[in-house]
Amino acid sequence: TLAAPAIAQQNPKVTWRLTSSFPKSLDTIYGGAEDIARHVSEATDGNFTIQPFAAGEIVPGLQALDAVSAGTVEMAHTCSYYFVGKDPTFAIGSAIPFGLNARLSNAWFYQGNGNKLLNEFYATHNVYSIPSGNTGAQMGGWFRKEINTVDDFKGVKMRIAGIAGRVMEKLGAVPQQIAGGDIYPALEKGTIDAAEWIGPYDDQKLGFHKVAKYYYYPAFWEGGLIIHSFMNLDKWNELPKTYQAALTDACAFANTNMMAKYDMKNPAAIKQLVAEGAILRPFSQEILEACFNAAQEVYAEISGSNEWFKKIYEDQVAFKREGYLWMQLSEYTYDTFMMIQQRNGKL
Amino acid sequence: TLAAPAIAQQNPKVTWRLTSSFPKSLDTIYGGAEDIARHVSEATDGNFTIQPFAAGEIVPGLQALDAVSAGTVEMAHTCSYYFVGKDPTFAIGSAIPFGLNARLSNAWFYQGNGNKLLNEFYATHNVYSIPSGNTGAQMGGWFRKEINTVDDFKGVKMRIAGIAGRVMEKLGAVPQQIAGGDIYPALEKGTIDAAEWIGPYDDQKLGFHKVAKYYYYPAFWEGGLIIHSFMNLDKWNELPKTYQAALTDACAFANTNMMAKYDMKNPAAIKQLVAEGAILRPFSQEILEACFNAAQEVYAEISGSNEWFKKIYEDQVAFKREGYLWMQLSEYTYDTFMMIQQRNGKL
């Protein structure tokens, strides 16, 4: 008959596997992959199914990119900066020290050159990417002692990775790479002095406040961490256009929904952490400036030897200047006033 | 044969008309409707088509809700607060004085009770809604004279509508309802003394800075204006689930993409406006506090006689307290530092 092929063309059965770089216990971030899978299935009447797997179920979290590049799985939900070991340019995809906040990231990715330039770079690794989640500005992490001056960083063994680790190193800290599940015992035993993870809701689950009570903010290295969908480039190109469209929009939903989830869950968590003994401390202006200057050195070093990084970083910086010029008018003045009212108990 | 009905069930042809409340010249906001239509078409292989019409092509912009309620058109892309004349509860859907910023709006709509409660209310008008765009915190508008104290509002004839108009009235201003296209001549002739519109990119097109040079910020009445899709409830319920899913995700894309477009276009516009003579002025803390207090009076008045408003407003306020508690930690400290660097020319 003619009918069967016609149906098959319209809605072919496509089954993908997605490897997440996160455990299911991180319902915020892992939940993004579930959002994408559910929305794609709903928009295609169940014909395009994406099955999410937690880190380790198919490959370890940090091998997500390799698995997608090689076509072992069709898709990953991960952080681009996990792969800085291959090329520091990967960091720009998720977050770099003193980069864009969540909102400006969306502007750069959706309307600026962010997505376009990064996909040119990712294509060299056989991957196509779509932003699919954001944590907002993260907390600066848990410290066993106070950090009052730049000198206080000297010798501090801190769980922090990638470009941020290189910045910390310039200030005298000793960056350590430790998997999420191993942070608590390392902090408890004193093997490390400090650790950064995500923010109140996620951090609370790991109980850091019981062994390192000073909770610093902000994570100057994660002003708005993007979580990405990485698709094998050939598998992406083979998808029917309608499925590409459904997946693109499902990622847009997941992007906003993850940020919304954090903003809904973090307030209660931060209050509970403080009630249980966490002591909130902002990094001082002096410390942030020293870190900013150290970061500029790192960027100059990388840009000197990496054309991809230089090109994409400079495009982001150009937009960052414009974006922060604009956001300091209405947006910042409005938020400042609302925060004053909040502090005064008037909201 | 059996085949034809099977195909028809999978991807029935559905053609909708969408009335926008905006002119095509507002490419930012009107563009949101075009985004939705394009994405829905792409995700359904052209089988679900939504044709957008500018304000006035089918019905005038302010009759969009009636047209959707009655089923004259299946869908509108509009601002809920245009319909406060029917019920002030409509204002909560878009923006109310000292309400949520864009990011917290997403949290309340996607993860809190916002969308759920408002859709219960909208159902009483035979409408289903999905957030589909945001302008961010708007500018406070164009004034022919400086507003240095609360007393300076006395007698000021200002183009401002809805609940914000009621707040302004309590401070002695005289709110005026004037359509967008009529604002410039009214300001030029001195029929009005001030006018609020949107923000730099949209305002620039209307040339207000040539006739009223003081550009105040923020619009305390629009900390993050949501633009909505309104669907006729029966038409929405008749849609195949796959089309509901495609439309939901297309709206999510449009929501983020509109905010991105504003953040990409406003920086150049604000610089050009200043270069052409606009003078930027923040409303003082004293003025914002007086407006805040006046707004609380208005909310008490409305809540006293409107159960829907009271219920939904109180839910939003409860989340607002939490949201602004959380955002003043990492997010605000990070942005503050970045803005200081921007001002010092270091970004």
Short mmCIF file of N, CA and C in Angstrom, two decimals, chain B residues 44-177:
data_model
loop_
_atom_site.label_atom_id
_atom_site.label_comp_id
_atom_site.label_asym_id
_atom_site.label_seq_id
_atom_site.Cartn_x
_atom_site.Cartn_y
_atom_site.Cartn_z
N THR B 44 5.45 20.93 13.57
CA THR B 44 4.32 20.11 13.15
C THR B 44 4.34 19.88 11.63
N ASP B 45 5.47 20.12 11.03
CA ASP B 45 5.63 19.90 9.58
C ASP B 45 4.61 20.71 8.78
N GLY B 46 4.31 21.90 9.30
CA GLY B 46 3.39 22.79 8.58
C GLY B 46 1.93 22.43 8.73
N ASN B 47 1.63 21.48 9.58
CA ASN B 47 0.23 21.07 9.71
C ASN B 47 -0.58 21.93 10.68
N PHE B 48 0.09 22.51 11.65
CA PHE B 48 -0.58 23.45 12.56
C PHE B 48 -0.03 24.83 12.24
N THR B 49 -0.83 25.63 11.59
CA THR B 49 -0.35 26.95 11.20
C THR B 49 -1.11 28.03 11.98
N ILE B 50 -0.35 28.98 12.46
CA ILE B 50 -0.90 30.12 13.19
C ILE B 50 -0.51 31.36 12.41
N GLN B 51 -1.51 32.09 11.93
CA GLN B 51 -1.18 33.28 11.14
C GLN B 51 -1.32 34.51 12.03
N PRO B 52 -0.22 35.24 12.25
CA PRO B 52 -0.31 36.43 13.10
C PRO B 52 -0.80 37.65 12.33
N PHE B 53 -1.64 38.43 12.97
CA PHE B 53 -2.12 39.69 12.41
C PHE B 53 -1.77 40.82 13.39
N ALA B 54 -1.35 41.94 12.84
CA ALA B 54 -1.02 43.09 13.68
C ALA B 54 -2.30 43.68 14.26
N ALA B 55 -2.14 44.46 15.32
CA ALA B 55 -3.27 45.15 15.93
C ALA B 55 -4.02 45.93 14.86
N GLY B 56 -5.32 45.80 14.86
CA GLY B 56 -6.13 46.57 13.91
C GLY B 56 -6.45 45.82 12.64
N GLU B 57 -5.69 44.78 12.33
CA GLU B 57 -5.96 44.05 11.08
C GLU B 57 -7.23 43.21 11.20
N ILE B 58 -7.45 42.62 12.35
CA ILE B 58 -8.71 41.89 12.57
C ILE B 58 -9.56 42.66 13.59
N VAL B 59 -8.97 42.89 14.75
CA VAL B 59 -9.63 43.72 15.77
C VAL B 59 -8.58 44.68 16.34
N PRO B 60 -9.02 45.79 16.93
CA PRO B 60 -8.05 46.69 17.58
C PRO B 60 -7.31 45.97 18.70
N GLY B 61 -6.10 46.44 19.01
CA GLY B 61 -5.25 45.79 20.00
C GLY B 61 -5.94 45.54 21.33
N LEU B 62 -6.74 46.48 21.77
CA LEU B 62 -7.34 46.36 23.10
C LEU B 62 -8.59 45.49 23.10
N GLN B 63 -8.98 44.99 21.91
CA GLN B 63 -10.11 44.05 21.86
C GLN B 63 -9.65 42.60 21.66
N ALA B 64 -8.35 42.39 21.85
CA ALA B 64 -7.79 41.05 21.61
C ALA B 64 -8.44 40.00 22.52
N LEU B 65 -8.62 40.36 23.78
CA LEU B 65 -9.20 39.38 24.71
C LEU B 65 -10.63 39.02 24.31
N ASP B 66 -11.44 40.04 24.02
CA ASP B 66 -12.82 39.77 23.62
C ASP B 66 -12.86 38.88 22.38
N ALA B 67 -11.97 39.15 21.45
CA ALA B 67 -11.96 38.37 20.20
C ALA B 67 -11.62 36.91 20.49
N VAL B 68 -10.73 36.67 21.44
CA VAL B 68 -10.37 35.29 21.78
C VAL B 68 -11.49 34.64 22.62
N SER B 69 -12.00 35.36 23.59
CA SER B 69 -13.09 34.82 24.41
C SER B 69 -14.26 34.37 23.54
N ALA B 70 -14.60 35.20 22.56
CA ALA B 70 -15.76 34.92 21.71
C ALA B 70 -15.44 33.91 20.61
N GLY B 71 -14.16 33.62 20.40
CA GLY B 71 -13.79 32.69 19.35
C GLY B 71 -13.71 33.33 17.96
N THR B 72 -13.73 34.65 17.90
CA THR B 72 -13.54 35.34 16.61
C THR B 72 -12.16 34.99 16.03
N VAL B 73 -11.18 34.96 16.91
CA VAL B 73 -9.86 34.42 16.57
C VAL B 73 -9.54 33.35 17.62
N GLU B 74 -8.65 32.43 17.26
CA GLU B 74 -8.32 31.35 18.19
C GLU B 74 -7.33 31.81 19.26
N MET B 75 -6.57 32.90 18.94
CA MET B 75 -5.41 33.19 19.79
C MET B 75 -5.06 34.67 19.71
N ALA B 76 -4.50 35.17 20.81
CA ALA B 76 -3.98 36.54 20.83
C ALA B 76 -2.60 36.55 21.46
N HIS B 77 -1.78 37.51 21.06
CA HIS B 77 -0.49 37.77 21.70
C HIS B 77 -0.61 39.19 22.22
N THR B 78 -0.67 39.31 23.55
CA THR B 78 -1.12 40.58 24.12
C THR B 78 -0.61 40.72 25.55
N CYS B 79 -0.96 41.85 26.19
CA CYS B 79 -0.65 42.04 27.61
C CYS B 79 -1.92 41.88 28.41
N SER B 80 -1.87 41.02 29.38
CA SER B 80 -3.05 40.78 30.23
C SER B 80 -3.55 42.09 30.86
N TYR B 81 -2.63 42.97 31.22
CA TYR B 81 -3.08 44.18 31.95
C TYR B 81 -3.83 45.18 31.10
N TYR B 82 -3.90 44.95 29.79
CA TYR B 82 -4.74 45.82 28.97
C TYR B 82 -6.21 45.68 29.36
N PHE B 83 -6.54 44.61 30.09
CA PHE B 83 -7.94 44.29 30.33
C PHE B 83 -8.35 44.49 31.79
N VAL B 84 -7.60 45.37 32.47
CA VAL B 84 -7.93 45.66 33.87
C VAL B 84 -9.31 46.29 34.02
N GLY B 85 -9.82 46.88 32.94
CA GLY B 85 -11.17 47.46 33.00
C GLY B 85 -12.22 46.39 33.28
N LYS B 86 -11.96 45.18 32.82
CA LYS B 86 -12.88 44.06 33.10
C LYS B 86 -12.71 43.56 34.53
N ASP B 87 -11.45 43.52 34.96
CA ASP B 87 -11.13 42.99 36.28
C ASP B 87 -9.66 43.31 36.57
N PRO B 88 -9.36 43.94 37.69
CA PRO B 88 -7.95 44.30 37.97
C PRO B 88 -7.04 43.07 38.07
N THR B 89 -7.63 41.88 38.25
CA THR B 89 -6.83 40.66 38.34
C THR B 89 -6.00 40.46 37.07
N PHE B 90 -6.50 40.95 35.95
CA PHE B 90 -5.74 40.83 34.70
C PHE B 90 -4.35 41.46 34.82
N ALA B 91 -4.22 42.47 35.67
CA ALA B 91 -2.93 43.16 35.77
C ALA B 91 -1.83 42.22 36.28
N ILE B 92 -2.20 41.31 37.18
CA ILE B 92 -1.18 40.45 37.79
C ILE B 92 -0.52 39.56 36.74
N GLY B 93 -1.24 39.26 35.67
CA GLY B 93 -0.69 38.43 34.61
C GLY B 93 0.48 39.07 33.88
N SER B 94 0.50 40.39 33.80
CA SER B 94 1.59 41.04 33.05
C SER B 94 2.61 41.71 33.96
N ALA B 95 2.16 42.68 34.75
CA ALA B 95 3.07 43.38 35.65
C ALA B 95 2.22 44.28 36.53
N ILE B 96 2.59 44.34 37.79
CA ILE B 96 1.95 45.29 38.70
C ILE B 96 3.06 46.06 39.39
N PRO B 97 2.76 47.27 39.88
CA PRO B 97 3.81 48.05 40.54
C PRO B 97 4.50 47.26 41.64
N PHE B 98 5.82 47.29 41.61
CA PHE B 98 6.65 46.60 42.60
C PHE B 98 6.36 45.09 42.62
N GLY B 99 6.12 44.54 41.46
CA GLY B 99 5.92 43.10 41.33
C GLY B 99 7.24 42.38 41.08
N LEU B 100 7.17 41.30 40.35
CA LEU B 100 8.35 40.46 40.12
C LEU B 100 9.16 40.94 38.91
N ASN B 101 10.48 40.77 39.00
CA ASN B 101 11.29 41.03 37.81
C ASN B 101 11.12 39.84 36.83
N ALA B 102 11.76 39.93 35.67
CA ALA B 102 11.53 38.93 34.62
C ALA B 102 11.89 37.53 35.10
N ARG B 103 13.02 37.43 35.78
CA ARG B 103 13.47 36.10 36.18
C ARG B 103 12.56 35.50 37.24
N LEU B 104 12.17 36.30 38.22
CA LEU B 104 11.29 35.77 39.26
C LEU B 104 9.90 35.51 38.71
N SER B 105 9.50 36.26 37.69
CA SER B 105 8.23 35.97 37.03
C SER B 105 8.26 34.57 36.45
N ASN B 106 9.34 34.24 35.77
CA ASN B 106 9.44 32.89 35.22
C ASN B 106 9.35 31.84 36.32
N ALA B 107 10.01 32.10 37.44
CA ALA B 107 9.97 31.14 38.54
C ALA B 107 8.53 30.95 39.03
N TRP B 108 7.83 32.06 39.19
CA TRP B 108 6.46 31.99 39.71
C TRP B 108 5.52 31.34 38.70
N PHE B 109 5.73 31.61 37.42
CA PHE B 109 4.85 31.03 36.40
C PHE B 109 5.18 29.58 36.10
N TYR B 110 6.46 29.25 36.00
CA TYR B 110 6.84 27.89 35.58
C TYR B 110 6.84 26.92 36.74
N GLN B 111 7.24 27.40 37.92
CA GLN B 111 7.44 26.47 39.04
C GLN B 111 6.59 26.81 40.25
N GLY B 112 6.05 28.00 40.30
CA GLY B 112 5.19 28.38 41.41
C GLY B 112 3.73 28.22 41.00
N ASN B 113 2.88 29.00 41.64
CA ASN B 113 1.45 28.89 41.37
C ASN B 113 0.94 29.87 40.32
N GLY B 114 1.83 30.70 39.78
CA GLY B 114 1.40 31.78 38.90
C GLY B 114 0.53 31.33 37.74
N ASN B 115 1.07 30.43 36.94
CA ASN B 115 0.33 30.02 35.74
C ASN B 115 -0.97 29.30 36.11
N LYS B 116 -0.88 28.48 37.12
CA LYS B 116 -2.04 27.69 37.54
C LYS B 116 -3.17 28.60 38.02
N LEU B 117 -2.85 29.50 38.93
CA LEU B 117 -3.89 30.37 39.49
C LEU B 117 -4.46 31.29 38.43
N LEU B 118 -3.57 31.86 37.62
CA LEU B 118 -4.08 32.80 36.60
C LEU B 118 -4.94 32.08 35.57
N ASN B 119 -4.57 30.84 35.24
CA ASN B 119 -5.41 30.12 34.28
C ASN B 119 -6.77 29.76 34.87
N GLU B 120 -6.84 29.57 36.16
CA GLU B 120 -8.17 29.39 36.78
C GLU B 120 -9.00 30.66 36.60
N PHE B 121 -8.34 31.79 36.79
CA PHE B 121 -9.04 33.07 36.59
C PHE B 121 -9.38 33.30 35.12
N TYR B 122 -8.40 33.09 34.24
CA TYR B 122 -8.64 33.34 32.81
C TYR B 122 -9.76 32.43 32.27
N ALA B 123 -9.87 31.24 32.85
CA ALA B 123 -10.92 30.32 32.38
C ALA B 123 -12.31 30.95 32.54
N THR B 124 -12.46 31.82 33.52
CA THR B 124 -13.75 32.49 33.69
C THR B 124 -14.02 33.45 32.53
N HIS B 125 -13.00 33.72 31.74
CA HIS B 125 -13.16 34.53 30.52
C HIS B 125 -12.97 33.66 29.27
N ASN B 126 -13.05 32.34 29.47
CA ASN B 126 -12.97 31.38 28.35
C ASN B 126 -11.63 31.42 27.62
N VAL B 127 -10.56 31.62 28.41
CA VAL B 127 -9.23 31.79 27.82
C VAL B 127 -8.23 30.93 28.58
N TYR B 128 -7.28 30.37 27.83
CA TYR B 128 -6.12 29.67 28.42
C TYR B 128 -4.87 30.47 28.05
N SER B 129 -3.93 30.57 28.98
CA SER B 129 -2.79 31.47 28.75
C SER B 129 -1.45 30.76 28.93
N ILE B 130 -0.44 31.24 28.21
CA ILE B 130 0.95 30.81 28.37
C ILE B 130 1.84 32.05 28.27
N PRO B 131 2.76 32.26 29.23
CA PRO B 131 3.69 33.39 29.11
C PRO B 131 4.50 33.26 27.82
N SER B 132 4.66 34.35 27.11
CA SER B 132 5.25 34.28 25.76
C SER B 132 6.11 35.49 25.44
N GLY B 133 6.79 36.00 26.43
CA GLY B 133 7.67 37.13 26.16
C GLY B 133 7.82 37.99 27.39
N ASN B 134 8.92 38.72 27.44
CA ASN B 134 9.15 39.63 28.56
C ASN B 134 10.01 40.78 28.07
N THR B 135 9.74 41.97 28.61
CA THR B 135 10.53 43.15 28.23
C THR B 135 11.66 43.42 29.21
N GLY B 136 11.67 42.72 30.37
CA GLY B 136 12.56 43.13 31.45
C GLY B 136 12.04 44.39 32.11
N ALA B 137 12.81 44.93 33.06
CA ALA B 137 12.40 46.16 33.75
C ALA B 137 12.38 47.30 32.75
N GLN B 138 11.23 47.92 32.65
CA GLN B 138 11.11 49.01 31.67
C GLN B 138 11.65 50.33 32.24
N MET B 139 11.81 51.30 31.37
CA MET B 139 12.22 52.63 31.79
C MET B 139 10.99 53.38 32.33
N GLY B 140 11.25 54.30 33.23
CA GLY B 140 10.16 55.03 33.88
C GLY B 140 9.53 56.11 33.02
N GLY B 141 10.08 56.35 31.87
CA GLY B 141 9.44 57.25 30.94
C GLY B 141 10.09 58.61 30.80
N TRP B 142 9.49 59.38 29.92
CA TRP B 142 10.02 60.66 29.47
C TRP B 142 9.28 61.80 30.16
N PHE B 143 10.05 62.70 30.77
CA PHE B 143 9.47 63.83 31.50
C PHE B 143 10.02 65.13 30.92
N ARG B 144 9.14 66.12 30.81
CA ARG B 144 9.57 67.42 30.29
C ARG B 144 10.32 68.22 31.36
N LYS B 145 10.10 67.88 32.63
CA LYS B 145 10.84 68.55 33.71
C LYS B 145 11.37 67.51 34.68
N GLU B 146 12.31 67.91 35.50
CA GLU B 146 12.89 66.99 36.46
C GLU B 146 11.90 66.66 37.58
N ILE B 147 12.02 65.43 38.08
CA ILE B 147 11.20 64.99 39.21
C ILE B 147 12.17 64.71 40.35
N ASN B 148 12.38 65.72 41.19
CA ASN B 148 13.37 65.55 42.26
C ASN B 148 12.75 65.13 43.58
N THR B 149 11.52 65.52 43.80
CA THR B 149 10.84 65.14 45.04
C THR B 149 9.45 64.63 44.69
N VAL B 150 8.82 64.03 45.67
CA VAL B 150 7.47 63.51 45.46
C VAL B 150 6.53 64.65 45.04
N ASP B 151 6.74 65.84 45.61
CA ASP B 151 5.88 66.98 45.27
C ASP B 151 5.93 67.33 43.78
N ASP B 152 7.05 67.01 43.15
CA ASP B 152 7.17 67.35 41.73
C ASP B 152 6.19 66.58 40.85
N PHE B 153 5.60 65.51 41.38
CA PHE B 153 4.58 64.77 40.61
C PHE B 153 3.25 65.52 40.55
N LYS B 154 3.05 66.45 41.47
CA LYS B 154 1.74 67.10 41.59
C LYS B 154 1.36 67.82 40.28
N GLY B 155 0.22 67.43 39.76
CA GLY B 155 -0.29 68.07 38.55
C GLY B 155 0.33 67.61 37.25
N VAL B 156 1.32 66.71 37.35
CA VAL B 156 1.97 66.22 36.13
C VAL B 156 1.00 65.32 35.37
N LYS B 157 0.71 65.72 34.15
CA LYS B 157 -0.16 64.90 33.30
C LYS B 157 0.70 63.85 32.62
N MET B 158 0.51 62.62 33.01
CA MET B 158 1.39 61.56 32.53
C MET B 158 0.60 60.47 31.80
N ARG B 159 1.12 60.08 30.66
CA ARG B 159 0.54 58.95 29.94
C ARG B 159 0.95 57.68 30.68
N ILE B 160 0.05 57.13 31.44
CA ILE B 160 0.30 55.91 32.20
C ILE B 160 -1.07 55.33 32.55
N ALA B 161 -1.20 54.02 32.46
CA ALA B 161 -2.55 53.44 32.58
C ALA B 161 -2.65 52.46 33.73
N GLY B 162 -3.82 51.94 33.93
CA GLY B 162 -4.09 50.82 34.82
C GLY B 162 -3.76 51.10 36.27
N ILE B 163 -3.26 50.08 36.95
CA ILE B 163 -2.97 50.20 38.38
C ILE B 163 -1.87 51.22 38.62
N ALA B 164 -0.88 51.30 37.71
CA ALA B 164 0.19 52.28 37.85
C ALA B 164 -0.40 53.70 37.84
N GLY B 165 -1.41 53.90 37.01
CA GLY B 165 -2.08 55.20 36.96
C GLY B 165 -2.72 55.54 38.30
N ARG B 166 -3.32 54.53 38.92
CA ARG B 166 -3.94 54.76 40.22
C ARG B 166 -2.91 55.12 41.28
N VAL B 167 -1.73 54.49 41.19
CA VAL B 167 -0.65 54.81 42.14
C VAL B 167 -0.19 56.25 41.92
N MET B 168 0.04 56.60 40.66
CA MET B 168 0.49 57.96 40.32
C MET B 168 -0.52 59.00 40.81
N GLU B 169 -1.78 58.65 40.70
CA GLU B 169 -2.84 59.58 41.10
C GLU B 169 -2.76 59.89 42.60
N LYS B 170 -2.40 58.89 43.38
CA LYS B 170 -2.28 59.11 44.83
C LYS B 170 -1.15 60.08 45.15
N LEU B 171 -0.20 60.21 44.25
CA LEU B 171 0.92 61.15 44.45
C LEU B 171 0.63 62.51 43.85
N GLY B 172 -0.55 62.66 43.26
CA GLY B 172 -0.91 63.97 42.72
C GLY B 172 -0.75 64.10 41.22
N ALA B 173 -0.23 63.07 40.56
CA ALA B 173 -0.12 63.13 39.10
C ALA B 173 -1.50 62.89 38.48
N VAL B 174 -1.61 63.22 37.21
CA VAL B 174 -2.89 63.07 36.51
C VAL B 174 -2.68 62.06 35.38
N PRO B 175 -3.05 60.79 35.63
CA PRO B 175 -2.81 59.77 34.60
C PRO B 175 -3.68 59.98 33.37
N GLN B 176 -3.11 59.70 32.21
CA GLN B 176 -3.81 59.86 30.94
C GLN B 176 -3.68 58.57 30.16
N GLN B 177 -4.75 58.15 29.51
CA GLN B 177 -4.67 56.97 28.65
C GLN B 177 -4.59 57.44 27.21
#
